[in-house]
Coordinates of C-alpha atoms and ligand atoms in Angstrom, one line a residue:
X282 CA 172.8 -100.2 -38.6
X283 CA 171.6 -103.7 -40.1
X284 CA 168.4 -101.9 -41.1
X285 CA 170.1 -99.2 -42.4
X286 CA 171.4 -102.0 -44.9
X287 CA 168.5 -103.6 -45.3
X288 CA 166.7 -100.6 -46.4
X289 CA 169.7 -99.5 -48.5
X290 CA 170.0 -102.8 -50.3
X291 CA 166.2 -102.6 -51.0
X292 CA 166.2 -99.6 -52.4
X293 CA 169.4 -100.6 -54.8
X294 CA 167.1 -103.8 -55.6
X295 CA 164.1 -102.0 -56.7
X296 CA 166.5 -99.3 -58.2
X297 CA 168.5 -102.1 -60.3
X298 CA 165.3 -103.8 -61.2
X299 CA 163.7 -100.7 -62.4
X300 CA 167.2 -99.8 -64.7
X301 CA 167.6 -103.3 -65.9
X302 CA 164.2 -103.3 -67.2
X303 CA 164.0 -100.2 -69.3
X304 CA 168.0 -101.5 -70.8
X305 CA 166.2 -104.5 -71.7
X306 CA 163.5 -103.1 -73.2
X307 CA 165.6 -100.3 -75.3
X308 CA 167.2 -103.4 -76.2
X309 CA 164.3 -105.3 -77.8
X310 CA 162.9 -102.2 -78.7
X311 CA 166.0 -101.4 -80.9
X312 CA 165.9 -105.1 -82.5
X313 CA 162.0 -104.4 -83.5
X314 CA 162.8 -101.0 -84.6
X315 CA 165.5 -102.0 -86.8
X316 CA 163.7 -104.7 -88.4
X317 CA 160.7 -102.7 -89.0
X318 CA 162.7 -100.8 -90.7
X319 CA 164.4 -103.0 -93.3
X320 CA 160.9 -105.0 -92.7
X321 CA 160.2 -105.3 -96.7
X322 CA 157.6 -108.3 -96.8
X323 CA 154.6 -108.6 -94.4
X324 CA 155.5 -112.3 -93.2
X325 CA 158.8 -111.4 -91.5
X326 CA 158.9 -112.3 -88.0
X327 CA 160.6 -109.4 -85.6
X328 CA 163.4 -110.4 -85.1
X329 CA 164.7 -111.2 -80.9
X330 CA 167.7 -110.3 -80.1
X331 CA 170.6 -112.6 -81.1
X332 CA 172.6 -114.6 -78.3
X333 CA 175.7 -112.2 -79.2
X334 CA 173.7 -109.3 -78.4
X335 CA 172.4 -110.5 -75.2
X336 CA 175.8 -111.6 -74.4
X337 CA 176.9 -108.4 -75.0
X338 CA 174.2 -107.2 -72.7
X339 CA 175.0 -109.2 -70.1
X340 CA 178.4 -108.4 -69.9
X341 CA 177.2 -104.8 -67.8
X342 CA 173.8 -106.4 -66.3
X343 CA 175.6 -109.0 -64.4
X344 CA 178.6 -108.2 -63.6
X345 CA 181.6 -110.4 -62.0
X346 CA 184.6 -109.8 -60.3
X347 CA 186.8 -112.4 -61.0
X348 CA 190.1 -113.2 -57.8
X349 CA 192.5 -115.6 -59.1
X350 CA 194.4 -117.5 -56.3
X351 CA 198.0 -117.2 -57.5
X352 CA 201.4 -117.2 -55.8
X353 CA 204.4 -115.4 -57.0
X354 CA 206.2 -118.3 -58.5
X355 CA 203.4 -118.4 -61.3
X356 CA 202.8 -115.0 -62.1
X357 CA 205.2 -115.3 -65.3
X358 CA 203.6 -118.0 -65.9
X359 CA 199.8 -119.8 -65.3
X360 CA 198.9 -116.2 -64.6
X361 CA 199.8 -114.3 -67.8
X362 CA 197.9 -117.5 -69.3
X363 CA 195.0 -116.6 -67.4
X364 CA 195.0 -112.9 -68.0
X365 CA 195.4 -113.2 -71.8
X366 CA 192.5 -116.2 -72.2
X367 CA 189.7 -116.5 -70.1
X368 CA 190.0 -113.3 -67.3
X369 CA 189.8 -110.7 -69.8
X370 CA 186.4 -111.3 -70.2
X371 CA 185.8 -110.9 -66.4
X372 CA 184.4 -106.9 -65.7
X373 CA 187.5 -106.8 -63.2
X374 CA 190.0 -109.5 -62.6
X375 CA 192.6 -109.5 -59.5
X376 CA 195.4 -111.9 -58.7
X377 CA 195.6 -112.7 -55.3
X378 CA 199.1 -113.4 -54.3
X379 CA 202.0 -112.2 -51.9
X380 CA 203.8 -110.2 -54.5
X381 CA 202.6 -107.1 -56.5
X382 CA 202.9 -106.8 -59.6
X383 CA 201.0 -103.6 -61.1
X384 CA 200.9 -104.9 -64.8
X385 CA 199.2 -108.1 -64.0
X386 CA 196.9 -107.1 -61.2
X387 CA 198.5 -108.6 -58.7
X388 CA 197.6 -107.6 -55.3
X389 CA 200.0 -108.5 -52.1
X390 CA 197.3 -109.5 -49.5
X391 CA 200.1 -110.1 -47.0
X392 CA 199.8 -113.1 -45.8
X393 CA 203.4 -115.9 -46.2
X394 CA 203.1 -118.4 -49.2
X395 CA 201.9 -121.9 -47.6
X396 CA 199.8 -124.5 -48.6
X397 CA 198.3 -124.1 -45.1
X398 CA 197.6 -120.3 -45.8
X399 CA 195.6 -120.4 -48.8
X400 CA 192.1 -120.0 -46.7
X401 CA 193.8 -116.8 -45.0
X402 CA 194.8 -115.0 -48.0
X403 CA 190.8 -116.1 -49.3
X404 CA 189.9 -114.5 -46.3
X405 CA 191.9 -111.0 -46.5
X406 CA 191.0 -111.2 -50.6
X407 CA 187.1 -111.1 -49.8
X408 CA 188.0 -108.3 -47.2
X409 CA 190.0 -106.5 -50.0
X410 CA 187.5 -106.9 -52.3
X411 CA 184.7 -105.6 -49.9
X412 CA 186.1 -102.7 -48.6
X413 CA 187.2 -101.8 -52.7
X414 CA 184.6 -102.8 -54.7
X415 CA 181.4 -104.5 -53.4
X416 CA 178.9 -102.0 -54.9
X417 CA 180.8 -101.9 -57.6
X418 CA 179.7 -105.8 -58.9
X419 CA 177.3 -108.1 -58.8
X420 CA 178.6 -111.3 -58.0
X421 CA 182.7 -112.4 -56.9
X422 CA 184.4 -115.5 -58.5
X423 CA 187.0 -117.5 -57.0
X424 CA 189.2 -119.4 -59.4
X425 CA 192.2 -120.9 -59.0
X426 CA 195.3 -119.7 -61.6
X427 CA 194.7 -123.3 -63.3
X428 CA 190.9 -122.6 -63.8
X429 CA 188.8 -122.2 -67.2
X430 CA 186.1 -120.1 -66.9
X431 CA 183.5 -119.7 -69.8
X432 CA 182.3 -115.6 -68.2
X433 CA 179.8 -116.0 -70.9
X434 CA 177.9 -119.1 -69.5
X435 CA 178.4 -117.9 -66.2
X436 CA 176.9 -114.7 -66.8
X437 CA 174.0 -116.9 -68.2
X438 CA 173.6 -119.1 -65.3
X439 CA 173.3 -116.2 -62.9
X440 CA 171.5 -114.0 -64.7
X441 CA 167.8 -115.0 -63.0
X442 CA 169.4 -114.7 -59.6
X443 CA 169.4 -111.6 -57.3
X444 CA 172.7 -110.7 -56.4
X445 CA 171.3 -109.2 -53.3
X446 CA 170.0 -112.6 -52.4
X447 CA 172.5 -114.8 -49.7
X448 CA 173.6 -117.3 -52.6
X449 CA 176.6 -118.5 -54.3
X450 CA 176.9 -121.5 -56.8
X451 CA 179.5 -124.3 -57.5
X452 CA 180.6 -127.5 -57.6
X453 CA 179.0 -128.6 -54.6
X454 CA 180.4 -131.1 -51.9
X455 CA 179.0 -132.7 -49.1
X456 CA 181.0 -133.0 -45.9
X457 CA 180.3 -133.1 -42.2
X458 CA 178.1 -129.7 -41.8
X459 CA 175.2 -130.2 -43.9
X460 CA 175.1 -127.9 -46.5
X461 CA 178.2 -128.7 -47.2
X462 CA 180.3 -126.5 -49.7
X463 CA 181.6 -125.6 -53.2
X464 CA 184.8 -127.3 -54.5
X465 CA 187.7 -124.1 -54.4
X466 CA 188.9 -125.5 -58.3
X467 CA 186.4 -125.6 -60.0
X468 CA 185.8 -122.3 -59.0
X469 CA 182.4 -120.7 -56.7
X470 CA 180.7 -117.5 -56.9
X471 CA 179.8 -115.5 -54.5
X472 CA 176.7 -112.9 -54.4
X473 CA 177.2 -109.1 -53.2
X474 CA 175.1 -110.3 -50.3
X475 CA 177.1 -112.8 -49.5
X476 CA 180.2 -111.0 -49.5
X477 CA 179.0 -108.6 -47.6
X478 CA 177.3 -111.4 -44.6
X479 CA 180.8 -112.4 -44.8
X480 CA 182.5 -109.3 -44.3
X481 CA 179.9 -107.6 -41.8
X482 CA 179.1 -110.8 -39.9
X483 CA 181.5 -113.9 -40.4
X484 CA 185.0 -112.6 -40.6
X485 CA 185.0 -110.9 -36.9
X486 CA 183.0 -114.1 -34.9
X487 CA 185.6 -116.7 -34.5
X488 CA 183.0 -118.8 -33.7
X489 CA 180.9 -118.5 -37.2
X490 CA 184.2 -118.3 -38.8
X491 CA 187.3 -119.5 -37.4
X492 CA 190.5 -118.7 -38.1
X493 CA 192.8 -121.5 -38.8
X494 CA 194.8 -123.9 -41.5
X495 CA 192.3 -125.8 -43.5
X496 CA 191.0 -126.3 -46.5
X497 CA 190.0 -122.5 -48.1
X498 CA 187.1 -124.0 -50.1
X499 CA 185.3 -125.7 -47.0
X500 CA 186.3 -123.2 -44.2
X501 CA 184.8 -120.4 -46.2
X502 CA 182.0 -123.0 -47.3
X503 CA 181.7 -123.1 -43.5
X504 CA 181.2 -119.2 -42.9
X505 CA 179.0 -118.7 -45.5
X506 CA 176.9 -121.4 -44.0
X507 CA 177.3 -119.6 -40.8
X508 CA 175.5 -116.5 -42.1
X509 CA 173.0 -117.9 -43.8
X510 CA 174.4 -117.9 -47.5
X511 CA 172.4 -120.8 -49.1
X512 CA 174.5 -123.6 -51.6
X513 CA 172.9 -123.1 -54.7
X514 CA 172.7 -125.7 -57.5
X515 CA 174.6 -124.8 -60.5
X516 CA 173.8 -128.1 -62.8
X517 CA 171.6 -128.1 -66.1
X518 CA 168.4 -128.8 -66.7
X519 CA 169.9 -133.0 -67.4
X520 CA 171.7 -132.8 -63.9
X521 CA 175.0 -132.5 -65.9
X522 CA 177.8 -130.5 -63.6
X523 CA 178.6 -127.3 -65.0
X524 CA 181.6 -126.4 -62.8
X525 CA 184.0 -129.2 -63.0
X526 CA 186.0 -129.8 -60.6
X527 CA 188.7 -132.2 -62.0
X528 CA 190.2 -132.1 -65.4
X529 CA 188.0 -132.1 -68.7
X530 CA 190.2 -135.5 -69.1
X531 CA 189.1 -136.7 -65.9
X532 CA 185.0 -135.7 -66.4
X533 CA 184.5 -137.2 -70.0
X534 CA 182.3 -139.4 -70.3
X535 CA 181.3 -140.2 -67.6
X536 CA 181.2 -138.8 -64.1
X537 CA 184.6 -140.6 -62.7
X538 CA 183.3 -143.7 -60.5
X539 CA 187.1 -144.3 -59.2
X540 CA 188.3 -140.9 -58.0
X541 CA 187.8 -139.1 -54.8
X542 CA 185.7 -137.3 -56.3
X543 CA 182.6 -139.8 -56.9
X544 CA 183.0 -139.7 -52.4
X545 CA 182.9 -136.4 -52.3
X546 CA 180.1 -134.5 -54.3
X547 CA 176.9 -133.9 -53.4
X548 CA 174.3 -134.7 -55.8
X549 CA 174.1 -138.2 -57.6
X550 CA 176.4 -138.4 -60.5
X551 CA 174.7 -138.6 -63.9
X552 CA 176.3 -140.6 -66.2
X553 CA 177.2 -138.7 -69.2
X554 CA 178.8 -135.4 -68.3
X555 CA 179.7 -132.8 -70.2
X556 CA 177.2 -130.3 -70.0
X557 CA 176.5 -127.6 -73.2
X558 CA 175.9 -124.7 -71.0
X559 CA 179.6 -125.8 -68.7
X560 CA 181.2 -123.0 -67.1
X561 CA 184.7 -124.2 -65.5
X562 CA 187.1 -127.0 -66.1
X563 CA 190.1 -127.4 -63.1
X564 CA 193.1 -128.9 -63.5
X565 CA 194.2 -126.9 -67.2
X566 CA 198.2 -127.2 -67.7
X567 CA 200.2 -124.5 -69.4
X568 CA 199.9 -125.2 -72.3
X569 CA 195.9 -126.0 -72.5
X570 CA 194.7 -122.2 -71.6
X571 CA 195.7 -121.8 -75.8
X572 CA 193.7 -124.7 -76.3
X573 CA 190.7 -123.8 -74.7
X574 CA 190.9 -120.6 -75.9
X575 CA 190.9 -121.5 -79.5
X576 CA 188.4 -124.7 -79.3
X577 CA 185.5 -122.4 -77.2
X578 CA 186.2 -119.2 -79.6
X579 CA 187.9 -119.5 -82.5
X580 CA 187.4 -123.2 -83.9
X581 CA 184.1 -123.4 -85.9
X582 CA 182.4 -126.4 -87.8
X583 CA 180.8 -125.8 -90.7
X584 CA 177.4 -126.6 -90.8
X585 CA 176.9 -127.2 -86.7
X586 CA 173.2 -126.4 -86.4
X587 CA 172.6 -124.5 -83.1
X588 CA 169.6 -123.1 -82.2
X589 CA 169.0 -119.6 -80.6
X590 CA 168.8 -119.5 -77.2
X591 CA 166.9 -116.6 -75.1
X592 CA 167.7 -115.3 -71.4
X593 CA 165.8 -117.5 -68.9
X594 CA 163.3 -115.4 -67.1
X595 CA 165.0 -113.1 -63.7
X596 CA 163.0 -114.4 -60.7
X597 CA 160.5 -112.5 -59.0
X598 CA 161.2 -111.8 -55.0
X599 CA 159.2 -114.5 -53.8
X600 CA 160.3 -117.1 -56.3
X601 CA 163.7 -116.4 -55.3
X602 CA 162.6 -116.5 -51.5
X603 CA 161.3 -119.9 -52.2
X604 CA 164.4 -121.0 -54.4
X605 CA 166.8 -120.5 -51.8
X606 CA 164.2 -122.5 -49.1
X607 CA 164.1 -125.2 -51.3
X608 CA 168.1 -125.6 -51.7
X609 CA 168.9 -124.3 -48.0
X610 CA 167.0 -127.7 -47.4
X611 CA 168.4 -130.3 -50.1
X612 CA 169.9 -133.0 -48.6
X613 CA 172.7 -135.1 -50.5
X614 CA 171.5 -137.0 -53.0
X615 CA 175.0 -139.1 -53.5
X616 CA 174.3 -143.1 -52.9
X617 CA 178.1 -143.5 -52.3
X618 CA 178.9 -144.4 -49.4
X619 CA 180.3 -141.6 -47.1
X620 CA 183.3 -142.2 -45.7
X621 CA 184.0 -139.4 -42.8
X622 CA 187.9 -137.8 -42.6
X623 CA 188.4 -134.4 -41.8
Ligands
NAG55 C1 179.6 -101.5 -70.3 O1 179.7 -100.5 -69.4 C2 180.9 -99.7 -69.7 C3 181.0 -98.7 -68.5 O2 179.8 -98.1 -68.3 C4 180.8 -99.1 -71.0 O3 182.0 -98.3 -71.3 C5 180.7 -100.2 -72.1 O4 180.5 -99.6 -73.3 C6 179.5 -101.1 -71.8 N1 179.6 -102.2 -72.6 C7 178.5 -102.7 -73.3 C8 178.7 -103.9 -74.2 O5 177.4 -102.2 -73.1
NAG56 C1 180.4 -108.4 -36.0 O1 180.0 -107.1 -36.6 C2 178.6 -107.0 -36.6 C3 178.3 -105.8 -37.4 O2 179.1 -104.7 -37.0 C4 178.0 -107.0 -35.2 O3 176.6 -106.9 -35.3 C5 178.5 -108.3 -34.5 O4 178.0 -108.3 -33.2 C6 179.9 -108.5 -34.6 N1 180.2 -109.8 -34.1 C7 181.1 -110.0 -33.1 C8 181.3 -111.4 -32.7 O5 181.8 -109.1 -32.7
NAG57 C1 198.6 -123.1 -38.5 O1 198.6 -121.7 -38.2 C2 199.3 -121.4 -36.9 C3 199.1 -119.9 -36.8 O2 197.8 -119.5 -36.9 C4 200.7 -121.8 -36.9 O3 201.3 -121.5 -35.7 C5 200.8 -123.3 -37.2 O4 202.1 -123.7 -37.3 C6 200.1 -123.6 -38.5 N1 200.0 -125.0 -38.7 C7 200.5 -125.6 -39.9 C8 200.3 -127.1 -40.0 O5 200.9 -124.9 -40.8
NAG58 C1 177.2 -145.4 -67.8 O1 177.7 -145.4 -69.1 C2 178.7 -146.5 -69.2 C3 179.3 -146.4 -70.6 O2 178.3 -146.1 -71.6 C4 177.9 -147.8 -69.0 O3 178.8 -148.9 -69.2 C5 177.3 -147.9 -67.7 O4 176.5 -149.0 -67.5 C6 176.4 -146.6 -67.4 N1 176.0 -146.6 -66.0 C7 174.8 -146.3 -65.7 C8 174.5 -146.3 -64.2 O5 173.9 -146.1 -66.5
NAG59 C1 166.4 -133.3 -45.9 O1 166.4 -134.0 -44.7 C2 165.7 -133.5 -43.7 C3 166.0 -134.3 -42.4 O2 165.8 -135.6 -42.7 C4 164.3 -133.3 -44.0 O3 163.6 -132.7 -43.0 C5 164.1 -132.5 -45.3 O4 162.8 -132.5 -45.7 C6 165.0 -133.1 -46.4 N1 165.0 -132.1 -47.5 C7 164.4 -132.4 -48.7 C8 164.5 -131.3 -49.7 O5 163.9 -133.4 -49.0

């Protein structure tokens, strides 16, 4: 049965690969043709397809399932936020709570309201979300219902990962199993593989993946790790966090020195945050979703001088082979000094 997977997931790879390829080229393809055709003087360069166009692109070639940890209590609220801001621009957005509500895409994953019960209804969401759509996207966001997500400059920092690869990315922890796992506010993303490992392999072995009242970002940290799902690192090319896991208050401008937070992450702080590529801010009140709304796509300044930027390179099977070596092997690189609690 496992190599019945195997083989099927292969053949989606190669399948994927091969479509993706001839979309991108009709895409370039279509940029040069148009410009030849305008093309009046010989110096004109051809023109490559503008960051709106690629976005636009991207929106189909990687695409994300977005499940918003709610609870009934907000649905009028934080959720109708998040629903007219930030997850409409999510290829499928579902509020996991314990009341549905049709109009909002709320789903009723039956498990009581409880602090203690948030890693359970995690748990039956990634089984919902399995059984329903797992061929149906590429990679599975969690986000909390007082998230931010940029879907653009997610789609961008995935975009030269394999969704069929064991992965997922996001603000990265350090606790007492050593890969440790990704912080549940700022938001992680899963890969297709991964929900599937978790699904096929995790979710029935009570030893792998146990079934209890702790924290839902570690314990499911802890049964990916179980299966083989490697911590990816989601930071920029300047080491600068991209999913935040505190408020935007909190993380400017500098990394927060006294705050649990300086114990508790994994790789060595840098010292200016605020990356340009950021992808999730934590913490947003009410009222904020309006503002980051308008300040990320309404609000321009005149004269800001940004340059184009292209689609990093997808990575070849063996790059990403040696990739996910590389980070299934990091080790902290935090100088605070850990202070163990469970
Ligand atoms: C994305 O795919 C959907 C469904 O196939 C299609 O309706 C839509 O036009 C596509 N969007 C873009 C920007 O290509
Ligand atoms: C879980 O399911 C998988 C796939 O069906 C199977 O190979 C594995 O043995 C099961 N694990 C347990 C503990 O039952
Ligand atoms: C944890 O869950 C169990 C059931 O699995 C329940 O009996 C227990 O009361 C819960 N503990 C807390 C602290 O909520
Ligand atoms: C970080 O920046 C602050 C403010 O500019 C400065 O006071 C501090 O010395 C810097 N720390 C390091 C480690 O560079
Ligand atoms: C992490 O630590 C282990 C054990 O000390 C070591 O074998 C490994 O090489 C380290 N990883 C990296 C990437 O340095």
């Amino acid at each position: 049965m496992y190599r019945n997977i195997l083989c099927l997931a292969l053949g989606l790879i190669i399948g994927i690969r091969l479509t993706d390829f001839f979309e991108y080229f009709q895409l370039t393809e279509s940029q040069f043709g148009s410009t030849a055709l305008t093309e009046l003087d010989d110096e004109a360069t051809p023109q490559l397809p503008t960051e709106e166009e690629l976005a636009r692109w991207l929106y189909n070639e990687t695409r994300v399932l977005c499940m918003v940890l709610t609870m009934p209590k907000n649905h009028q609220t934080r959720v109708r936020k998040v629903k007219h801001t930030w997850g409409k621009r999510c290829n499928k957005l579902i509020f996991i709570s314990s009341q549905e509500d049709h109009e909002l895409g709320a789903i009723d994953v039956g498990v009581p309201e409880d602090r203690n019960n948030l890693y359970l209804k995690m748990r039956k969401a990634l089984e919902f979300v399995y059984k329903n759509y797992a061929e149906d996207y590429d990679w599975f966001l969690k986000a909390d219902d007082d998230t931010f997500v940029i879907m653009e400059n997610l789609r961008f920092m995935l975009y030269p990962y394999d969704p069929e690869a064991a992965l997922y990315f996001g603000h990265r922890f350090r606790t007492t199993f050593p890969q440790g796992y990704m912080s549940g506010g700022a938001g992680y993303v899963i890969s297709r593989d991964a929900l599937r490992r978790l699904n096929l392999f995790a979710f029935n072995n009570t030893r792998f993946c146990p079934i209890n009242n702790m924290s839902e970002d570690r314990q499911i940290g802890f049964c990916l790790q179980n299966v083989g799902v490697v911590a990816g690192d989601s930071r920029d090319e300047e080491g600068r966090d991209r999913f935040l896991p505190m408020s935007l208050k909190i993380m400017l401008p500098n990394f927060p020195t006294d705050n649990w937070i300086h114990m508790l992450t994994f790789y060595e702080p840098v010292n200016e945050t605020g990356s340009s590529s950021g992808i999730s801010f934590h913490y947003v009140k009410n009222h904020e979703f309006e503002m980051y709304e308008f300040l990320l796509y309404r609000l321009r300044v005149f004269g800001t001088p940004w340059s184009q930027r292209s689609l990093p390179p997808r990575l070849e099977v063996k790059q990403m082979q040696n990739q996910l070596n590389y980070w299934s092997q990091e080790n902290s690189t935090n100088p605070y000094p850990w202070l163990r609690q469970d």
